[in-house]
PDB file of C-alpha atoms and ligand atoms in Angstrom:
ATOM      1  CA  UNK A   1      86.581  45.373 131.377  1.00 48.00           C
ATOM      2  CA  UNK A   2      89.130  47.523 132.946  1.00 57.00           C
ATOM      3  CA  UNK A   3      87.550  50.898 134.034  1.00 68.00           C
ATOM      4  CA  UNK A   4      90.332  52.780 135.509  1.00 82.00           C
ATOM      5  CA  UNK A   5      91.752  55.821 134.079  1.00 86.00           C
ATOM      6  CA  UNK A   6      95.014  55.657 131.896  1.00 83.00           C
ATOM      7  CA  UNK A   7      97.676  57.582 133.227  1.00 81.00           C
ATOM      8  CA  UNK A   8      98.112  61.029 131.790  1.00 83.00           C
ATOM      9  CA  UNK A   9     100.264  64.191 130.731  1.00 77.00           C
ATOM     10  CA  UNK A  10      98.115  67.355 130.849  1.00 82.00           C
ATOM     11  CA  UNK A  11      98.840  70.672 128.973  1.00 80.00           C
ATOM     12  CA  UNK A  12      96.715  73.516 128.456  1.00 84.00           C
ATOM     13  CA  UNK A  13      97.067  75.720 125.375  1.00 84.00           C
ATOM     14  CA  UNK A  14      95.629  79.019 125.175  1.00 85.00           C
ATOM     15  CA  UNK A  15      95.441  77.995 121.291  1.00 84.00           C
ATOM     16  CA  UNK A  16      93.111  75.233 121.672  1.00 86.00           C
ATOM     17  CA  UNK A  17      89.920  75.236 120.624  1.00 87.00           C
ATOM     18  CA  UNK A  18      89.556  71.489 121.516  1.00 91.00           C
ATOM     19  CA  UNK A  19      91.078  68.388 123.436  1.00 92.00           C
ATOM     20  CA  UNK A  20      93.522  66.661 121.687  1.00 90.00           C
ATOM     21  CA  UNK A  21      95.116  63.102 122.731  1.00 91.00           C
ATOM     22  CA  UNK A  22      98.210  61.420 121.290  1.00 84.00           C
ATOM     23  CA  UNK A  23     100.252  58.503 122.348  1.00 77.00           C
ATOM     24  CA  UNK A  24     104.286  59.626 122.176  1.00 69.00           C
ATOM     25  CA  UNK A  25     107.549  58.187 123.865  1.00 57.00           C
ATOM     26  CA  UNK A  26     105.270  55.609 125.667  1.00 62.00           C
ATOM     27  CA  UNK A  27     102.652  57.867 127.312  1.00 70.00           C
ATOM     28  CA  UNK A  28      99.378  59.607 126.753  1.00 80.00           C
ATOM     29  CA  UNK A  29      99.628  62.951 126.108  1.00 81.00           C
ATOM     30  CA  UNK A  30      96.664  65.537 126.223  1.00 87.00           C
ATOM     31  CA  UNK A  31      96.657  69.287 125.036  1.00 87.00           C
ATOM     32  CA  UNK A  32      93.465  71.039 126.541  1.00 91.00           C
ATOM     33  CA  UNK A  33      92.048  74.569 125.791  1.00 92.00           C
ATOM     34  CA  UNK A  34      93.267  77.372 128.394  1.00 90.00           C
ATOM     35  CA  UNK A  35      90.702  76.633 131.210  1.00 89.00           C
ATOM     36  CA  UNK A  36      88.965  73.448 130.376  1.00 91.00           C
ATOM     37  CA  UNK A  37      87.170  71.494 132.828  1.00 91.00           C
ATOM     38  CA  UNK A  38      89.343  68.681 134.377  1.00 91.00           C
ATOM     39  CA  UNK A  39      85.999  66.494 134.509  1.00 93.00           C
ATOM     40  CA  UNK A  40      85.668  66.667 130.570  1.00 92.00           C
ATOM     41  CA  UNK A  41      88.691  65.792 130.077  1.00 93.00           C
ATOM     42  CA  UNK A  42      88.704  62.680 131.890  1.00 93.00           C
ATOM     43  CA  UNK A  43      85.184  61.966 130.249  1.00 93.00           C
ATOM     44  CA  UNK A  44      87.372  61.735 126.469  1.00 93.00           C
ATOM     45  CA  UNK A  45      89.653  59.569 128.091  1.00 93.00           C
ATOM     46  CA  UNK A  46      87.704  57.047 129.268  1.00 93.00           C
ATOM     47  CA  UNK A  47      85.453  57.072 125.913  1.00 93.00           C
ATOM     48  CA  UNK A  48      88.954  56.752 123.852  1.00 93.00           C
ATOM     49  CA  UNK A  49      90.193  54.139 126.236  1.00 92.00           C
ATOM     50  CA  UNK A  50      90.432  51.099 123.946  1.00 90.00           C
ATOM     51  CA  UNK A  51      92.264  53.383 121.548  1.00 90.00           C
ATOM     52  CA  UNK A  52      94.936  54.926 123.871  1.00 89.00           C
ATOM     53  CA  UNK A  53      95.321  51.256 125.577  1.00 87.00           C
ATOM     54  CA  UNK A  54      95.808  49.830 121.924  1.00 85.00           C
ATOM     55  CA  UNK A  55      98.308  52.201 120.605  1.00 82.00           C
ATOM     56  CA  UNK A  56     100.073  52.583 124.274  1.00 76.00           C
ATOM     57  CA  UNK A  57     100.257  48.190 123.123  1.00 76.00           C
ATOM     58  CA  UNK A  58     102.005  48.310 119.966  1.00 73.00           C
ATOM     59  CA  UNK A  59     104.069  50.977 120.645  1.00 66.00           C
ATOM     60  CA  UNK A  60     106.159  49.012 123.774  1.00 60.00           C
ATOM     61  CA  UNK A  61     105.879  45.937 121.638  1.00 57.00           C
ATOM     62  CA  UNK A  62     108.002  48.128 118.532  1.00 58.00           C
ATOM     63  CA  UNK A  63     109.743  49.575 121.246  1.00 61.00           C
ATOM     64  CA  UNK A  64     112.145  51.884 120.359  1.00 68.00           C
ATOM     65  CA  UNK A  65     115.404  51.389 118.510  1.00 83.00           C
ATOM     66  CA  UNK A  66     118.834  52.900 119.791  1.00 88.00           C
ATOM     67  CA  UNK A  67     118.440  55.686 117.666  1.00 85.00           C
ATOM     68  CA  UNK A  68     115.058  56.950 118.350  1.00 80.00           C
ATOM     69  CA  UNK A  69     115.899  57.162 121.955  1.00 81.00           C
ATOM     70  CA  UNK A  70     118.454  59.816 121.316  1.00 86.00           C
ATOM     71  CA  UNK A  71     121.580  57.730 122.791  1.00 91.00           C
ATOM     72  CA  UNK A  72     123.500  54.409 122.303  1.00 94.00           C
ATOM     73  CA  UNK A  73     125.434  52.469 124.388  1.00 95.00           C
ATOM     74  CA  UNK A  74     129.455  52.280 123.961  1.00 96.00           C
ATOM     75  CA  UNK A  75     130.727  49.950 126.552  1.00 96.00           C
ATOM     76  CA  UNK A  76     129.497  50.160 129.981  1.00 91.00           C
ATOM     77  CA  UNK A  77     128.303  54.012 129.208  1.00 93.00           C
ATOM     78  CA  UNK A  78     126.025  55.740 127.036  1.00 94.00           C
ATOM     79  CA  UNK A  79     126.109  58.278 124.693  1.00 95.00           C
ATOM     80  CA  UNK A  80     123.903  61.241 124.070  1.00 94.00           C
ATOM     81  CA  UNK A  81     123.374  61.638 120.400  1.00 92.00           C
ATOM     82  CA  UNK A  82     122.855  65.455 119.167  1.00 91.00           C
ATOM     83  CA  UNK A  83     122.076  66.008 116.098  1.00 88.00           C
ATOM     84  CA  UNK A  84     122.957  69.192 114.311  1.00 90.00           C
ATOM     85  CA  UNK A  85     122.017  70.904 110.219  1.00 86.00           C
ATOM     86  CA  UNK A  86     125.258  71.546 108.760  1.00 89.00           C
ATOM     87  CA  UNK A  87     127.463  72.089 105.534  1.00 91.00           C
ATOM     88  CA  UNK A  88     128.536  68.225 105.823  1.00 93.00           C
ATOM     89  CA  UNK A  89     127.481  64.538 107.297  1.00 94.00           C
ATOM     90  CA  UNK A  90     129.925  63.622 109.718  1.00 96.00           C
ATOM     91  CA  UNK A  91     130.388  62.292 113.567  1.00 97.00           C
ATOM     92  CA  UNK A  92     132.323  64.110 116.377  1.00 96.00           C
ATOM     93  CA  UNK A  93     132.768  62.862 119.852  1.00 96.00           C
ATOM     94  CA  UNK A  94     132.901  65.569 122.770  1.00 95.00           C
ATOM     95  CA  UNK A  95     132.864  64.076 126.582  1.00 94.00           C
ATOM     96  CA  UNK A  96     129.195  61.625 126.849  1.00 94.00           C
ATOM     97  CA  UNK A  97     128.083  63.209 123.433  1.00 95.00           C
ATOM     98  CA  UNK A  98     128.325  61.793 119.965  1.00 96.00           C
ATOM     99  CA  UNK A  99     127.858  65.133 117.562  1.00 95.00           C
ATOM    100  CA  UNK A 100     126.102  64.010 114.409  1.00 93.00           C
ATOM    101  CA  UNK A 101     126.632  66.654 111.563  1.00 93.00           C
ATOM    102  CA  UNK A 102     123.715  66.190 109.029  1.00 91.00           C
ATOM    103  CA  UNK A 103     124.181  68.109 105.660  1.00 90.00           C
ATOM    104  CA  UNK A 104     121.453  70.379 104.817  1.00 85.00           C
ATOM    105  CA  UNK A 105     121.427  69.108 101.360  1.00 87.00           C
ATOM    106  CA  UNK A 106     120.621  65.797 102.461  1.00 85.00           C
ATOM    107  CA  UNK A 107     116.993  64.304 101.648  1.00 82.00           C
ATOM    108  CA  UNK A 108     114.126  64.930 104.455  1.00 74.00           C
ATOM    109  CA  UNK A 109     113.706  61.084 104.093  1.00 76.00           C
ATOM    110  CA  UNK A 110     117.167  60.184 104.084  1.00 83.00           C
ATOM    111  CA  UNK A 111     118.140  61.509 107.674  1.00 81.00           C
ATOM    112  CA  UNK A 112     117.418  58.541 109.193  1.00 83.00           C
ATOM    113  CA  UNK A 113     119.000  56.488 106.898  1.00 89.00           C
ATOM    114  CA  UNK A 114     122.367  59.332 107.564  1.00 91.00           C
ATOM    115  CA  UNK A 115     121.944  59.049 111.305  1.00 91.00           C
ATOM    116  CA  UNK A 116     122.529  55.427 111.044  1.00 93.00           C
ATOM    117  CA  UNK A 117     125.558  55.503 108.727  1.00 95.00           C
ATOM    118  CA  UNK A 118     127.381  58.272 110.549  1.00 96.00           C
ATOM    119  CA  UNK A 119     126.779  56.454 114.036  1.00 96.00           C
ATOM    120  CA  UNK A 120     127.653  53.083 112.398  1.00 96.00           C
ATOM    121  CA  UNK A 121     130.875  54.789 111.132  1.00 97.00           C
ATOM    122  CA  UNK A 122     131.398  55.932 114.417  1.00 98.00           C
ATOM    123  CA  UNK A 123     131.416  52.603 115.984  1.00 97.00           C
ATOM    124  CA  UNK A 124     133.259  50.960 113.211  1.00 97.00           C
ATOM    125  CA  UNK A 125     136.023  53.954 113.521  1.00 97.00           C
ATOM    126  CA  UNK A 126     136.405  53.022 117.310  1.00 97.00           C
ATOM    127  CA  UNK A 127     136.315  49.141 117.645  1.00 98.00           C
ATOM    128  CA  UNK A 128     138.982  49.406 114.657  1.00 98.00           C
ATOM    129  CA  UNK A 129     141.205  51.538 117.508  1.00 98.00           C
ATOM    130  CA  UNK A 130     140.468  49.205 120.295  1.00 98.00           C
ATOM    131  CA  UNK A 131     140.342  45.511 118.849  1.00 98.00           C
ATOM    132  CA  UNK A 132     143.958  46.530 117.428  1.00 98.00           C
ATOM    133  CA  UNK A 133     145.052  47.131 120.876  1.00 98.00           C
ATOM    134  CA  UNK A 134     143.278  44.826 122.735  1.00 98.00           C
ATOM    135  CA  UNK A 135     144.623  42.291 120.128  1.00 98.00           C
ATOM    136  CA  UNK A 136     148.600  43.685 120.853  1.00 98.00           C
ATOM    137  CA  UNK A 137     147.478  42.990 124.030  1.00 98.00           C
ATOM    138  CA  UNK A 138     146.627  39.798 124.106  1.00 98.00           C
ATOM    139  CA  UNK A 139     148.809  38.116 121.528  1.00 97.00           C
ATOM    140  CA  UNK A 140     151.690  39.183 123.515  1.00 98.00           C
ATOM    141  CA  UNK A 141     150.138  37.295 126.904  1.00 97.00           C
ATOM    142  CA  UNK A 142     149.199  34.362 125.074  1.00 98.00           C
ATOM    143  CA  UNK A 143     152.691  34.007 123.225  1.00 98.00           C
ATOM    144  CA  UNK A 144     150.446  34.435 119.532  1.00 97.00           C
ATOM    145  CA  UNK A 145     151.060  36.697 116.957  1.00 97.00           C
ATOM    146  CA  UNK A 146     148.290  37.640 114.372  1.00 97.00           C
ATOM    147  CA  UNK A 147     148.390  39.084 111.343  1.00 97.00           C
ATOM    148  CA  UNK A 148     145.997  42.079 110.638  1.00 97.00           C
ATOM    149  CA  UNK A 149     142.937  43.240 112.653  1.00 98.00           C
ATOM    150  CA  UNK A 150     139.688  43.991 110.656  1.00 97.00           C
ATOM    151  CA  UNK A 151     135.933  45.507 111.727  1.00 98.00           C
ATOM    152  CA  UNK A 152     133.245  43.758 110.382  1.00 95.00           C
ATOM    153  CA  UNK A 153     129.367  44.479 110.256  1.00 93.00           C
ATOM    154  CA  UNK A 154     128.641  40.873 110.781  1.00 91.00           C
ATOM    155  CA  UNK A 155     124.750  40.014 111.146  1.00 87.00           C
ATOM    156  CA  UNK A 156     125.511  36.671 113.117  1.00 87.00           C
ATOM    157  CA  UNK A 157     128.914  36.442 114.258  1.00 94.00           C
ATOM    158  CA  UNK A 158     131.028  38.657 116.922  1.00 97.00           C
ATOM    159  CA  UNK A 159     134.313  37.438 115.175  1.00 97.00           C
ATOM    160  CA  UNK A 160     136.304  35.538 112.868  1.00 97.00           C
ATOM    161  CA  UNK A 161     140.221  33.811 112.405  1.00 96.00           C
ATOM    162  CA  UNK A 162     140.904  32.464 109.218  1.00 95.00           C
ATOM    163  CA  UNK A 163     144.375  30.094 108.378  1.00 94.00           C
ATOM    164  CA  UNK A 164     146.379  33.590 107.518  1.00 96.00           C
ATOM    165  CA  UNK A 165     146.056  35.204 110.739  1.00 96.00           C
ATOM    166  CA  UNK A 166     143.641  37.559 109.822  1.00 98.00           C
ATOM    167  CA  UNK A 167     141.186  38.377 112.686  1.00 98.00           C
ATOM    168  CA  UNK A 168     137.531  39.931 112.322  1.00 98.00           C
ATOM    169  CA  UNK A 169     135.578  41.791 114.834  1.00 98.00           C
ATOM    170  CA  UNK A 170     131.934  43.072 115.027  1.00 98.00           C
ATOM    171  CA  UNK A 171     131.845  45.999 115.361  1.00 98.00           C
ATOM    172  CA  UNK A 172     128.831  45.245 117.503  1.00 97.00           C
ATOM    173  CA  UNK A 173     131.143  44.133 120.385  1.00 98.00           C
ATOM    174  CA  UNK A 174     131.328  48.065 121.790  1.00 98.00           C
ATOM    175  CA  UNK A 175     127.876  47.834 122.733  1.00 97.00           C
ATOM    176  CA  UNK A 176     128.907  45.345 125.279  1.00 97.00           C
ATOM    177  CA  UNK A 177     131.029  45.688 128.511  1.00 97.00           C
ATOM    178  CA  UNK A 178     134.609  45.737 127.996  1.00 97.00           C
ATOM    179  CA  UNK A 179     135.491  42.293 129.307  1.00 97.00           C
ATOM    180  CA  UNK A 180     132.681  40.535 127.012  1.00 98.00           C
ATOM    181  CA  UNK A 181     135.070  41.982 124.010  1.00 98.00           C
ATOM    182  CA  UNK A 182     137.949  41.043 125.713  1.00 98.00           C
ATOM    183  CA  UNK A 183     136.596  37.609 125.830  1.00 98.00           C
ATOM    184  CA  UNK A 184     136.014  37.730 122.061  1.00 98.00           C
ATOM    185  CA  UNK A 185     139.593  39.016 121.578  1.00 98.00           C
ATOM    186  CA  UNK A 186     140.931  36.006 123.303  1.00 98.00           C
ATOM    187  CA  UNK A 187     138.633  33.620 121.425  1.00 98.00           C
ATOM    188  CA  UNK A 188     139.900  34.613 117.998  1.00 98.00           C
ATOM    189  CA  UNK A 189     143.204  34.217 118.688  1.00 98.00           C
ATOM    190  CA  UNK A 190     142.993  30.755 120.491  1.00 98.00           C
ATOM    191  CA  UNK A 191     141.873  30.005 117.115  1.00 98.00           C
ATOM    192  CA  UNK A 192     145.217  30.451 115.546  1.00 97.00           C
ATOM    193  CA  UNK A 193     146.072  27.422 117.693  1.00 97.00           C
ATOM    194  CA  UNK A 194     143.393  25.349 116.882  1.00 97.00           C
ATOM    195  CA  UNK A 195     140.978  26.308 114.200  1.00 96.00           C
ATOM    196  CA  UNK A 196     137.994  24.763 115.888  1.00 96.00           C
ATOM    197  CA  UNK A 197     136.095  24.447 118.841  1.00 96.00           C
ATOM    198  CA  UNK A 198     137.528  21.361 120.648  1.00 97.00           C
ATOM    199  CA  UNK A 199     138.231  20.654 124.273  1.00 97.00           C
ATOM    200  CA  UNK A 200     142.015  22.190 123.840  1.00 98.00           C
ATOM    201  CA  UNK A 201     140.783  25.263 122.531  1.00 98.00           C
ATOM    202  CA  UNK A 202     138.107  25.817 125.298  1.00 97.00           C
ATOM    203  CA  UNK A 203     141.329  25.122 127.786  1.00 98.00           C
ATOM    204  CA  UNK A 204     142.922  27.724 125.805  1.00 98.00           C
ATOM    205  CA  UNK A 205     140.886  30.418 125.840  1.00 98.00           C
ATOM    206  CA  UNK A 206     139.952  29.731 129.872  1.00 97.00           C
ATOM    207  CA  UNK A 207     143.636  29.955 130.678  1.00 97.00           C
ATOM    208  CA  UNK A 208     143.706  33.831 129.342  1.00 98.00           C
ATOM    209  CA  UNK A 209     140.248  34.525 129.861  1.00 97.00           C
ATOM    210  CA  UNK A 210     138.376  33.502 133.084  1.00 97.00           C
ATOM    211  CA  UNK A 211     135.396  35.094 132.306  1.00 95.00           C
ATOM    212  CA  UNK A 212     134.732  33.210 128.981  1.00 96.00           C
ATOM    213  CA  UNK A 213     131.560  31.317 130.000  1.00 96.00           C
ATOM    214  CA  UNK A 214     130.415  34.789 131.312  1.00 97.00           C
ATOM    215  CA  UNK A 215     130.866  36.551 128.486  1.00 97.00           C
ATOM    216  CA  UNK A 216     129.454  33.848 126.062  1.00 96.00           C
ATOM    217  CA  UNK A 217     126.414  34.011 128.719  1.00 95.00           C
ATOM    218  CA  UNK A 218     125.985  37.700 128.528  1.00 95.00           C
ATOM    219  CA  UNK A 219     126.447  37.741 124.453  1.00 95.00           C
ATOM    220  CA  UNK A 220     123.686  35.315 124.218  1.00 92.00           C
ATOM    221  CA  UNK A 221     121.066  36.889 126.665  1.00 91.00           C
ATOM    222  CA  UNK A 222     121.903  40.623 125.339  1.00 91.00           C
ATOM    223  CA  UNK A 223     122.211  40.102 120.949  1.00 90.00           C
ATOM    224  CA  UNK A 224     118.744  40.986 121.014  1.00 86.00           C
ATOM    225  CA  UNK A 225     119.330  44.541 121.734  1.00 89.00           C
ATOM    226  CA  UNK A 226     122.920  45.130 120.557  1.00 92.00           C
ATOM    227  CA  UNK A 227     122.011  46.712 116.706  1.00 90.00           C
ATOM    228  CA  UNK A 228     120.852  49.737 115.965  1.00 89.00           C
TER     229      UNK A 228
HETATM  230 ZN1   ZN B   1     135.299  30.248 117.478  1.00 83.66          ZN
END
């Protein structure tokens, strides 16, 4: 049995009549009356140990989702979210901060459920700016000329090409660095040259993209993380 003492956050409350513990953002957390002895409160801890050590458990193995954190990545930065009561729902980005207008008339139980819509139409709003570039881009290097550009919220695929030139992206992708979704970008349309995954379609997409075994690397090591 493991006898040491968990690692701790103290604060004393002139409020308190007693010692209270609770397990938050990964750590132990005590609130002590105004002037409590130090000794006593160690004494709790060690008594609650197999508590505090079980809940400290499950909470890093349901570790936190984008969202609870407070920030999300968008390419190789992050974004603060900051959350505001307003008139209306909607998203506004300022410098590192996504602004997430919640309507007061919304549901208490439905904020979460509002967070994740306005931050998913966030996303979608931006990949639709940059895959249609990127794609300009591209097509123009590679000789190819597409059709029409389209975000998706695909569960298992970063992107699509189908026979009319119509390319799909995940929207996804922007939680990645930029040259993994450039990687993508060139993948889709090497797929208006061949519309499979053959050895002239790998030679393809390596002569525009030199980082494609990279990227394909870095897409499969990282999925895991990249939803909200
Ligand atoms: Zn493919």
């Amino acid at each position: 049995m493991n006898s040491e003492l968990p690692a701790y956050q103290l604060k004393f409350s002139a409020k308190r009549r007693s010692i209270q513990l609770k397990i938050q953002s990964g750590q132990l957390w005590v609130c002590a009356p105004a002037g409590c002895d130090l000794k006593l409160i160690q004494q709790l801890i060690m008594q609650k140990k197999h508590w505090i050590d079980k809940h400290l458990q499950q909470q890093q193995q349901t570790e936190a989702g984008w969202l609870e954190q407070g920030q999300i990545p968008f390419f190789d930065d992050k974004l603060q979210l900051k959350i505001v009561q307003d008139s209306v729902n909607q998203f506004s980005l300022d410098g590192d901060c996504l602004w997430l207008q919640l309507s007061h008339r919304n549901k208490m139980d439905s904020q979460h459920k509002w967070i994740e819509k306005l931050v998913t139409g966030f996303y979608m709003q931006q990949a639709q700016l940059w895959f249609s570039q990127q794609v300009l881009h591209e097509q123009q290097r590679m000789s190819l000329q597409s059709r029409q550009v389209r975000v998706c919220n695909f569960k298992a695929k970063w992107g699509s090409c189908d026979s009319s030139g119509l390319l799909s992206f995940n929207w996804r992708l922007l939680m990645a660095p930029a040259w993994v979704a450039r990687y993508v970008v060139v993948h889709e349309l090497a797929h208006l040259v061949h519309m499979n995954h053959s050895k002239n379609f790998w030679a393809l997409v390596a002569e525009f993209n030199s980082d494609a075994a990279k990227a394909r690397l870095w897409l499969k090591q990282n999925q895991h993380w990249m939803q909200l």
